[in-house]
PDB file of C-alpha atoms in Angstrom:
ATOM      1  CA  UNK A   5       0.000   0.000   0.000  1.00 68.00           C
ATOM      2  CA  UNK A   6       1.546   3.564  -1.066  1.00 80.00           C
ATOM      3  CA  UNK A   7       2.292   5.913   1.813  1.00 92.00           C
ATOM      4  CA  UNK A   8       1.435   9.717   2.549  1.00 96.00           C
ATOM      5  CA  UNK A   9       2.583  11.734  -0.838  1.00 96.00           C
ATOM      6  CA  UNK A  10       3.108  15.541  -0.710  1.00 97.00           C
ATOM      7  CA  UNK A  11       3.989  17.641  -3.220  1.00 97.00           C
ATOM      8  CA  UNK A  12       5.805  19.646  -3.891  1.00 97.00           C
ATOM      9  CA  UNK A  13       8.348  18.798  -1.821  1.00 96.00           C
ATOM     10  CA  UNK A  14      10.622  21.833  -1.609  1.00 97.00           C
ATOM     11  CA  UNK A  15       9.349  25.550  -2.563  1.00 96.00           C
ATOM     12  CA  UNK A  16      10.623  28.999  -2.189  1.00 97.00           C
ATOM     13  CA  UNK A  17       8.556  31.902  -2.523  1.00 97.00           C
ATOM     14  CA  UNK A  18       9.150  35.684  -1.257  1.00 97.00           C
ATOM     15  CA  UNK A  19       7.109  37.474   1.381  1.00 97.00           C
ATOM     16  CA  UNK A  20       3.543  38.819   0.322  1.00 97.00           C
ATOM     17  CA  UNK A  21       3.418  35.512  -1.631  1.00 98.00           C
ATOM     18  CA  UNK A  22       0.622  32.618  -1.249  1.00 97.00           C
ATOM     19  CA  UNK A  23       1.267  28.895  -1.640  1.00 98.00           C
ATOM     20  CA  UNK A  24      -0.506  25.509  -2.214  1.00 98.00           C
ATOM     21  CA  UNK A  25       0.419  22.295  -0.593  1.00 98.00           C
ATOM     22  CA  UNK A  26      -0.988  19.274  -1.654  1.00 98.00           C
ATOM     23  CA  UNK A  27      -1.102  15.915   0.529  1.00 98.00           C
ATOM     24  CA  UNK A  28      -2.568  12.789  -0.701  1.00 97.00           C
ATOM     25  CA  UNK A  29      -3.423  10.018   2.140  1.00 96.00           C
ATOM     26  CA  UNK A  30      -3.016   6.332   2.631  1.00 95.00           C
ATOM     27  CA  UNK A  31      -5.730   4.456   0.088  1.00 94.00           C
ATOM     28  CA  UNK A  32      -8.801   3.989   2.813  1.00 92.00           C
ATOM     29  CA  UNK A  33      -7.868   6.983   5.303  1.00 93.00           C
ATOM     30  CA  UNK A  34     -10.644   9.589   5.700  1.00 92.00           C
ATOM     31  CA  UNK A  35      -8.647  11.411   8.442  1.00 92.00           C
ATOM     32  CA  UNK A  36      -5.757  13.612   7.150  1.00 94.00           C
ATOM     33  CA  UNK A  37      -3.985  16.741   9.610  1.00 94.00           C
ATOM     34  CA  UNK A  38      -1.558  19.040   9.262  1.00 97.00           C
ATOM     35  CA  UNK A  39       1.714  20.031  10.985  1.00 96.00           C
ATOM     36  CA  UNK A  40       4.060  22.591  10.669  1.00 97.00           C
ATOM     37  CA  UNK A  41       7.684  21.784  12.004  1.00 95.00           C
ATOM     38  CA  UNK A  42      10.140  24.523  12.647  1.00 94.00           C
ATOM     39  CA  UNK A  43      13.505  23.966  14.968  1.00 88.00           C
ATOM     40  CA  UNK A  44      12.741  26.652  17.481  1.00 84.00           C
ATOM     41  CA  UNK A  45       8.632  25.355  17.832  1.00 88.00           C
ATOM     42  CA  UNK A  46       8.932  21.530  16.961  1.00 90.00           C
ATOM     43  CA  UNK A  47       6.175  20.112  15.657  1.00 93.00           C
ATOM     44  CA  UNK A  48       2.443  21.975  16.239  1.00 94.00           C
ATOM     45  CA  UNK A  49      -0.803  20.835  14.848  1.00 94.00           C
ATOM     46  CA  UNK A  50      -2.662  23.497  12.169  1.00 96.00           C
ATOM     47  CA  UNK A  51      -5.640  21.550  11.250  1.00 92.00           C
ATOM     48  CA  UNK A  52      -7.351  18.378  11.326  1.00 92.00           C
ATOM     49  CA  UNK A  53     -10.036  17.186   8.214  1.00 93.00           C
ATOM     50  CA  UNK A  54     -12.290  14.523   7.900  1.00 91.00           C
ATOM     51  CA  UNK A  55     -14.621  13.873   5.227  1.00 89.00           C
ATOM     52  CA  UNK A  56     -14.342  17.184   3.895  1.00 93.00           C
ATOM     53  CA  UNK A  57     -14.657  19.050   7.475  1.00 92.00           C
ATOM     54  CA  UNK A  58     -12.663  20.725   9.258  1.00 92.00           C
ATOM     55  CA  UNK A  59     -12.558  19.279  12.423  1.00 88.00           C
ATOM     56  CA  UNK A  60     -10.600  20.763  14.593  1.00 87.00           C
ATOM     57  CA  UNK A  61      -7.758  23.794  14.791  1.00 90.00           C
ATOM     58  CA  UNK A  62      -4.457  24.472  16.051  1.00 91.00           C
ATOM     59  CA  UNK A  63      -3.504  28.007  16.899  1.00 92.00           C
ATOM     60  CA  UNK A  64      -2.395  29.380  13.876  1.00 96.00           C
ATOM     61  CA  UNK A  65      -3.655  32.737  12.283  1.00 96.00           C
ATOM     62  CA  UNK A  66      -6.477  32.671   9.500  1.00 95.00           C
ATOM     63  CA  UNK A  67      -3.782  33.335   6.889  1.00 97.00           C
ATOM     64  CA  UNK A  68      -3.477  29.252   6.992  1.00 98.00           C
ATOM     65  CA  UNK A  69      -6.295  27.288   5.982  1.00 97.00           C
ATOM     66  CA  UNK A  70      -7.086  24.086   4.155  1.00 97.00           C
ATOM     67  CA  UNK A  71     -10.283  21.964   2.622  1.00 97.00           C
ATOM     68  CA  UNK A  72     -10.056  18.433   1.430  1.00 97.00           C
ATOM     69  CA  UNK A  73     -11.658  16.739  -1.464  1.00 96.00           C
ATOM     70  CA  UNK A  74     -14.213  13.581  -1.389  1.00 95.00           C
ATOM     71  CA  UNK A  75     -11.736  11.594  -2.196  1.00 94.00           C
ATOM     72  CA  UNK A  76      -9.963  12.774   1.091  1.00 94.00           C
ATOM     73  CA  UNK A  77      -6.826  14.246  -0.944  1.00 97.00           C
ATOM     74  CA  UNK A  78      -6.267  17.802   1.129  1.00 97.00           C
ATOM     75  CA  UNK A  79      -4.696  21.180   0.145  1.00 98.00           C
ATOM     76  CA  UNK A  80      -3.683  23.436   2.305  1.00 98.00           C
ATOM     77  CA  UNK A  81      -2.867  27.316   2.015  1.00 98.00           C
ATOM     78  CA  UNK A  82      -0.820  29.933   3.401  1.00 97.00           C
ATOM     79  CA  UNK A  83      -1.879  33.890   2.444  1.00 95.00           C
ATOM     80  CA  UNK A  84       0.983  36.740   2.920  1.00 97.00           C
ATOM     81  CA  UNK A  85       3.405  34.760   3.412  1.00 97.00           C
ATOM     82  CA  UNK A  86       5.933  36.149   5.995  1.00 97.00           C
ATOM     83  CA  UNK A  87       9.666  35.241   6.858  1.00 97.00           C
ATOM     84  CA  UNK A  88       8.407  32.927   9.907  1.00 96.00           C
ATOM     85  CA  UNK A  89       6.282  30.862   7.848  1.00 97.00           C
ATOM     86  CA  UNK A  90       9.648  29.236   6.432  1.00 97.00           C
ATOM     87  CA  UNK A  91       9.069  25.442   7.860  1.00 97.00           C
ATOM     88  CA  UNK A  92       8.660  21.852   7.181  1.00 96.00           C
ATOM     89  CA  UNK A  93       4.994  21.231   6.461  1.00 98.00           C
ATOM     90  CA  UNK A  94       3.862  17.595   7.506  1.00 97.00           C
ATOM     91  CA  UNK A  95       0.665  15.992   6.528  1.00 97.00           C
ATOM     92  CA  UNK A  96      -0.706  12.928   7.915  1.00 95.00           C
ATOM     93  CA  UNK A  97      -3.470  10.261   7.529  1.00 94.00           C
ATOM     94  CA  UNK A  98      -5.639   8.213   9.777  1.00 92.00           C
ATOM     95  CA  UNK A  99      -8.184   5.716   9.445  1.00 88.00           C
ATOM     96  CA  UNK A 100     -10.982   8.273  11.650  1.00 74.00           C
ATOM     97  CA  UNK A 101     -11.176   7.937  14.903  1.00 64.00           C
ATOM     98  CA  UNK A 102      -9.588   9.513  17.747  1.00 64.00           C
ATOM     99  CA  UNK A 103      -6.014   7.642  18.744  1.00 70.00           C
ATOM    100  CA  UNK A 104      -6.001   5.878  15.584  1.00 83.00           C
ATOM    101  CA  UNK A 105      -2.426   5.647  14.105  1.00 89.00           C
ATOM    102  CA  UNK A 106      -1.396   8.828  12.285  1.00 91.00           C
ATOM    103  CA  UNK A 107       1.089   8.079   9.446  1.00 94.00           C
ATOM    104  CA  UNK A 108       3.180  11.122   8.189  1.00 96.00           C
ATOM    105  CA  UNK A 109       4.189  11.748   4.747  1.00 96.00           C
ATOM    106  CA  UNK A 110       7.824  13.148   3.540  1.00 94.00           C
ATOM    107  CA  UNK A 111       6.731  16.235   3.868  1.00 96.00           C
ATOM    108  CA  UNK A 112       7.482  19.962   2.004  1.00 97.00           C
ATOM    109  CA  UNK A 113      10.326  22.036   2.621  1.00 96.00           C
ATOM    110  CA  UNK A 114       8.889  25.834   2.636  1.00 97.00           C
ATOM    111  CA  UNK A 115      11.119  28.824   2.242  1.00 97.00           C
ATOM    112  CA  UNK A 116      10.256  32.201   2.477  1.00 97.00           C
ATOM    113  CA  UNK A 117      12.688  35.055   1.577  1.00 96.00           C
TER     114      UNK A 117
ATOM    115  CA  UNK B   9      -2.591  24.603  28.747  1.00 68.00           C
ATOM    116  CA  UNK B  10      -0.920  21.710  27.525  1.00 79.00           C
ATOM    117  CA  UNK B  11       2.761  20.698  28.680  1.00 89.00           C
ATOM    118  CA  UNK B  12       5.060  17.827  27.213  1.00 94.00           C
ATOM    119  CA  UNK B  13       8.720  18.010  28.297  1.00 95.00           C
ATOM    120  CA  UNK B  14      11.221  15.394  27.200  1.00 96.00           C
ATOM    121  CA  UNK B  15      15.227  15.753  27.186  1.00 96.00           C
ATOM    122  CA  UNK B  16      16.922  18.103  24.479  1.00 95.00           C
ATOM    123  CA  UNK B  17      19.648  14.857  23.523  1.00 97.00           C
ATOM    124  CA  UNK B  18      20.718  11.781  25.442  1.00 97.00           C
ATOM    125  CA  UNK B  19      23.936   9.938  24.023  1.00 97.00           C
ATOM    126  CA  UNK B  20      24.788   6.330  24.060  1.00 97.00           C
ATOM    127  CA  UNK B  21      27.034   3.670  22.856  1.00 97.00           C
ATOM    128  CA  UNK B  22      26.237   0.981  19.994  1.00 97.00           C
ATOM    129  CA  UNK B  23      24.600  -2.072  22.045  1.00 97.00           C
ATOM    130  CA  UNK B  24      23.764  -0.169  25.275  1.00 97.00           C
ATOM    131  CA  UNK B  25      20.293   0.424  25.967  1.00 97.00           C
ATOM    132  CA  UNK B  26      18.480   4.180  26.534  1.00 98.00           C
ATOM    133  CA  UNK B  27      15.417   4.988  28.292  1.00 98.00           C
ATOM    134  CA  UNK B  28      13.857   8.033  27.231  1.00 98.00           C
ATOM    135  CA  UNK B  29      11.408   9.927  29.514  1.00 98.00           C
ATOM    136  CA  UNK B  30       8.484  12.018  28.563  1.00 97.00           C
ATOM    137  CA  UNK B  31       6.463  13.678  31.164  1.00 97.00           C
ATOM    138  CA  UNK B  32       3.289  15.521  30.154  1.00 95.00           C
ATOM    139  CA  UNK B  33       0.557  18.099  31.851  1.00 92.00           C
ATOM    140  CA  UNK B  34      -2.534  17.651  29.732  1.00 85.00           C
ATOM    141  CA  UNK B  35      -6.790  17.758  30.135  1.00 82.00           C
ATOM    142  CA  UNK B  36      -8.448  15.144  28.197  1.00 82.00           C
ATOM    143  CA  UNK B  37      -5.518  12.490  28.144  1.00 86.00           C
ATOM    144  CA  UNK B  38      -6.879  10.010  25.857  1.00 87.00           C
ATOM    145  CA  UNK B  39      -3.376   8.140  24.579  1.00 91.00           C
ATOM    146  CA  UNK B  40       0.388   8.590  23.671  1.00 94.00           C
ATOM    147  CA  UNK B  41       2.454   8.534  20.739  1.00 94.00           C
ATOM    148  CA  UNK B  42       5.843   7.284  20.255  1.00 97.00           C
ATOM    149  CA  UNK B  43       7.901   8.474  16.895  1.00 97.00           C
ATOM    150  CA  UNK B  44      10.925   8.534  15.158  1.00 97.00           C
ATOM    151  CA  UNK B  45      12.493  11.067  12.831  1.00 96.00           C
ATOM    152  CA  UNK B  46      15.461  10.684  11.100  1.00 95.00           C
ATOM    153  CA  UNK B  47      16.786  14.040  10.266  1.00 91.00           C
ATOM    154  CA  UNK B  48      15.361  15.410   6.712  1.00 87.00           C
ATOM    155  CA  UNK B  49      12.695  12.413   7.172  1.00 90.00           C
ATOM    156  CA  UNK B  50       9.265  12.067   8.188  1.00 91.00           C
ATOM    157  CA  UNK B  51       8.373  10.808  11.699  1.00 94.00           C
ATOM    158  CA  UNK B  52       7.748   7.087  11.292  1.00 95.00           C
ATOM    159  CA  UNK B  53       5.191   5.718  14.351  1.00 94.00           C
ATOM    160  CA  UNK B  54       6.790   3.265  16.924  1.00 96.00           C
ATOM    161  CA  UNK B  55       3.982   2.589  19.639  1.00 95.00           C
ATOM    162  CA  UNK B  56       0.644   4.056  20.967  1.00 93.00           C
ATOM    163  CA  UNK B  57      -0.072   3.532  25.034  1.00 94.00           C
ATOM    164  CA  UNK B  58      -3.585   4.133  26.311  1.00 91.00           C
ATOM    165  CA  UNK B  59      -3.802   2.114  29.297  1.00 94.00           C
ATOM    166  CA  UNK B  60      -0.726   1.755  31.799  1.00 96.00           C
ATOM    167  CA  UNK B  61       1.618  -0.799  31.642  1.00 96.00           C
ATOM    168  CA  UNK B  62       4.498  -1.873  28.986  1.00 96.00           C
ATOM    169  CA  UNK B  63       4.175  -2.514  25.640  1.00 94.00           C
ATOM    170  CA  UNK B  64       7.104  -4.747  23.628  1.00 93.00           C
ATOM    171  CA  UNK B  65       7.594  -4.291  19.987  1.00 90.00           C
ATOM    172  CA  UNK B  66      11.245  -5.895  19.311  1.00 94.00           C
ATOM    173  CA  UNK B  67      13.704  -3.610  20.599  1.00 96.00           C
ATOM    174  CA  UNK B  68      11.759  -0.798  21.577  1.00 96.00           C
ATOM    175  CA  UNK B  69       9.561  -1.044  24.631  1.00 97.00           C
ATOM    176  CA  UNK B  70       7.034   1.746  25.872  1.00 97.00           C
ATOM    177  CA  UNK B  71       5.731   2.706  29.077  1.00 98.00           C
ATOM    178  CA  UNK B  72       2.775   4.597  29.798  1.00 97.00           C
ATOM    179  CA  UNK B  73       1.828   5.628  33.433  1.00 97.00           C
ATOM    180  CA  UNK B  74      -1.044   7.816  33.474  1.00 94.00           C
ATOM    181  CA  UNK B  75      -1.477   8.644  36.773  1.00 94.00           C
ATOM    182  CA  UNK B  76       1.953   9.865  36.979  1.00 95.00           C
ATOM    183  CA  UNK B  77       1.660  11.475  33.262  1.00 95.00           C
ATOM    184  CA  UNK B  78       4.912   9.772  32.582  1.00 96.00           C
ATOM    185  CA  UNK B  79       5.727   7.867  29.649  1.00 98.00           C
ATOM    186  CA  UNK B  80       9.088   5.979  28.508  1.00 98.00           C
ATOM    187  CA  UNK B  81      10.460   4.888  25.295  1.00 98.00           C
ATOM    188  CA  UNK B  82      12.974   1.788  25.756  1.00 98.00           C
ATOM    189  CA  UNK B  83      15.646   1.417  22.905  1.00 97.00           C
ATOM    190  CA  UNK B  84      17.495  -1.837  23.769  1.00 97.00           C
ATOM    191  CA  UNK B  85      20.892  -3.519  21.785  1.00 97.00           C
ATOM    192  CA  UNK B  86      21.244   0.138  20.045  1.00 97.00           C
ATOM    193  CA  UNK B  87      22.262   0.172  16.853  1.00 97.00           C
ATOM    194  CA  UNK B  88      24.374   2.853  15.090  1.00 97.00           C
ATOM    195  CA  UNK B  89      20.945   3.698  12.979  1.00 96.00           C
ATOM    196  CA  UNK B  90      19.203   4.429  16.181  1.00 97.00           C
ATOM    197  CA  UNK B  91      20.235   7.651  15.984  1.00 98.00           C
ATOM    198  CA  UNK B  92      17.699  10.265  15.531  1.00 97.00           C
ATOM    199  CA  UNK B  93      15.185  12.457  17.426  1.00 97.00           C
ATOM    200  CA  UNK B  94      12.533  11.032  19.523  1.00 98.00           C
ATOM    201  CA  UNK B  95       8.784  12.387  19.508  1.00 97.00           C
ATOM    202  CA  UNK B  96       6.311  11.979  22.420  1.00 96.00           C
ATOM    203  CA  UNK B  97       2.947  13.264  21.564  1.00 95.00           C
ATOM    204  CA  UNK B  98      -0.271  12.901  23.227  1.00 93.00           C
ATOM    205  CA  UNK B  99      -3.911  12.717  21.976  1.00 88.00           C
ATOM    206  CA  UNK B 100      -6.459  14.974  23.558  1.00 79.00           C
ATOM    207  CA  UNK B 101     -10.172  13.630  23.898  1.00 70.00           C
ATOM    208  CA  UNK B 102     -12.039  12.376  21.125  1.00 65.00           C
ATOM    209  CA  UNK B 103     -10.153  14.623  18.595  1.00 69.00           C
ATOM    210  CA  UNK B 104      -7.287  13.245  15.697  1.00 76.00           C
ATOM    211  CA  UNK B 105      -4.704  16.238  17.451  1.00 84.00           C
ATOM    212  CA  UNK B 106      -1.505  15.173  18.310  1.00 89.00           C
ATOM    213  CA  UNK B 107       0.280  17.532  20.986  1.00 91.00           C
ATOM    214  CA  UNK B 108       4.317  17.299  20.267  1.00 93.00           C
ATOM    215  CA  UNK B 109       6.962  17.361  23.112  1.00 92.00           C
ATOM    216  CA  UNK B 110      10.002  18.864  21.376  1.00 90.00           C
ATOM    217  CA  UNK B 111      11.674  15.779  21.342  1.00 95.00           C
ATOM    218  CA  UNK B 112      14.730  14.408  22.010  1.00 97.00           C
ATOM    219  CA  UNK B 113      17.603  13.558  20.072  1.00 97.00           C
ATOM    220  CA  UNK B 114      19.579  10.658  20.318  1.00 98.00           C
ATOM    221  CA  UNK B 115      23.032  10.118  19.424  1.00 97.00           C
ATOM    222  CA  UNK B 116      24.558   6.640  18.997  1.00 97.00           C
ATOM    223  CA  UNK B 117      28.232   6.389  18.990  1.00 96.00           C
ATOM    224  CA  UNK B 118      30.695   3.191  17.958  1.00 94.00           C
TER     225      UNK B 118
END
């Protein structure tokens, strides 16, 4: 069974700037969150989405969102991108429920300049 | 608020064994997470402890005490590929969050 994909894997893009990351879950998993892992902060949840709702947040501003599709393939977005969004974004996917095993993918390198 | 501390970075020698603690300060325990992450890598999962006791999977044992909110991560015969950070997270009440500790960082040497 394929793991977690995301693509891209490694971006740069200047302040002001939006971007798109893509994550495509384990064949079967309905569950897929988001992570963004910096050296100062480690590892903190954004988002959490499960058949196409969100359900639940991390404390990030609005400028980061997300969606995911029906078949449970999720995006996410940062806005205004500033010089402290520069990070390792990690998706991961879960069967559903709470506690369930989440497996990460590879993740995508972000750079802001 | 929520509170996971483990060490920075332990070091030990190939074939010793390491015990890695993580204490945490959380409402709505529900279970714990143990991962590894190779530097440049994703986390890969180890174990998952909801109710106390140990759990063997090879050469990694994990112990979960949640009255204490203490948890351990056992690395025995260490290899020289051991090396890597640590993760201890924790899941919060009926939600897919995972709460990091900053992890720890182990260093095998020959």
């Amino acid at each position: 069974k394929a793991g977690v994909t995301q693509t891209p894997r490694y971006l740069i893009k200047t302040r002001g700037q939006q971007v798109t990351l893509s994550c495509s879950p384990i064949s079967g998993h309905r569950s897929v969150s988001w992570y963004q892992q910096t050296p100062g902060q480690g590892l903190q949840f954004l988002f959490e989405y499960f058949s196409e709702t969100q359900r639940n947040k991390g404390n990030f501003p609005g400028r980061f969102s997300g969606r995911q599709f029906s078949n449970s393939r999720s995006e996410m977005n940062v806005s205004t991108l500033e010089l402290g969004d520069s990070a390792l974004y990690l998706c991961a996917s879960s069967l559903a429920a709470s506690g369930d095993t989440q497996y990460f993918g590879p993740g995508t390198r972000l750079t802001v300049l | 608020g929520q509170n996971i501390d483990q060490p920075t970075e332990m070091t030990a020698t190939e074939g010793a064994i390491v015990q890695i603690n993580c204490t945490y300060q959380t409402s709505g325990f529900n279970g714990l997470f143990w991962y590894q992450q190779h530097a440049g890598e994703a986390p890969t999962f180890l174990s998952y402890n909801v109710l106390d006791g140990l759990e063997e999977k090879g050469r990694f044992s994990s112990f979960l005490s949640r009255s204490k909110g203490y948890s351990y991560l056992l690395l025995k015969e260490l290899q020289m590929k051991d090396s890597a950070s640590y993760l201890c997270a924790v899941t919060l009440g009926g939600f897919q969050k995972l709460v990091f500790g900053t992890g720890t960082r182990l260093l095998v040497s020959p």
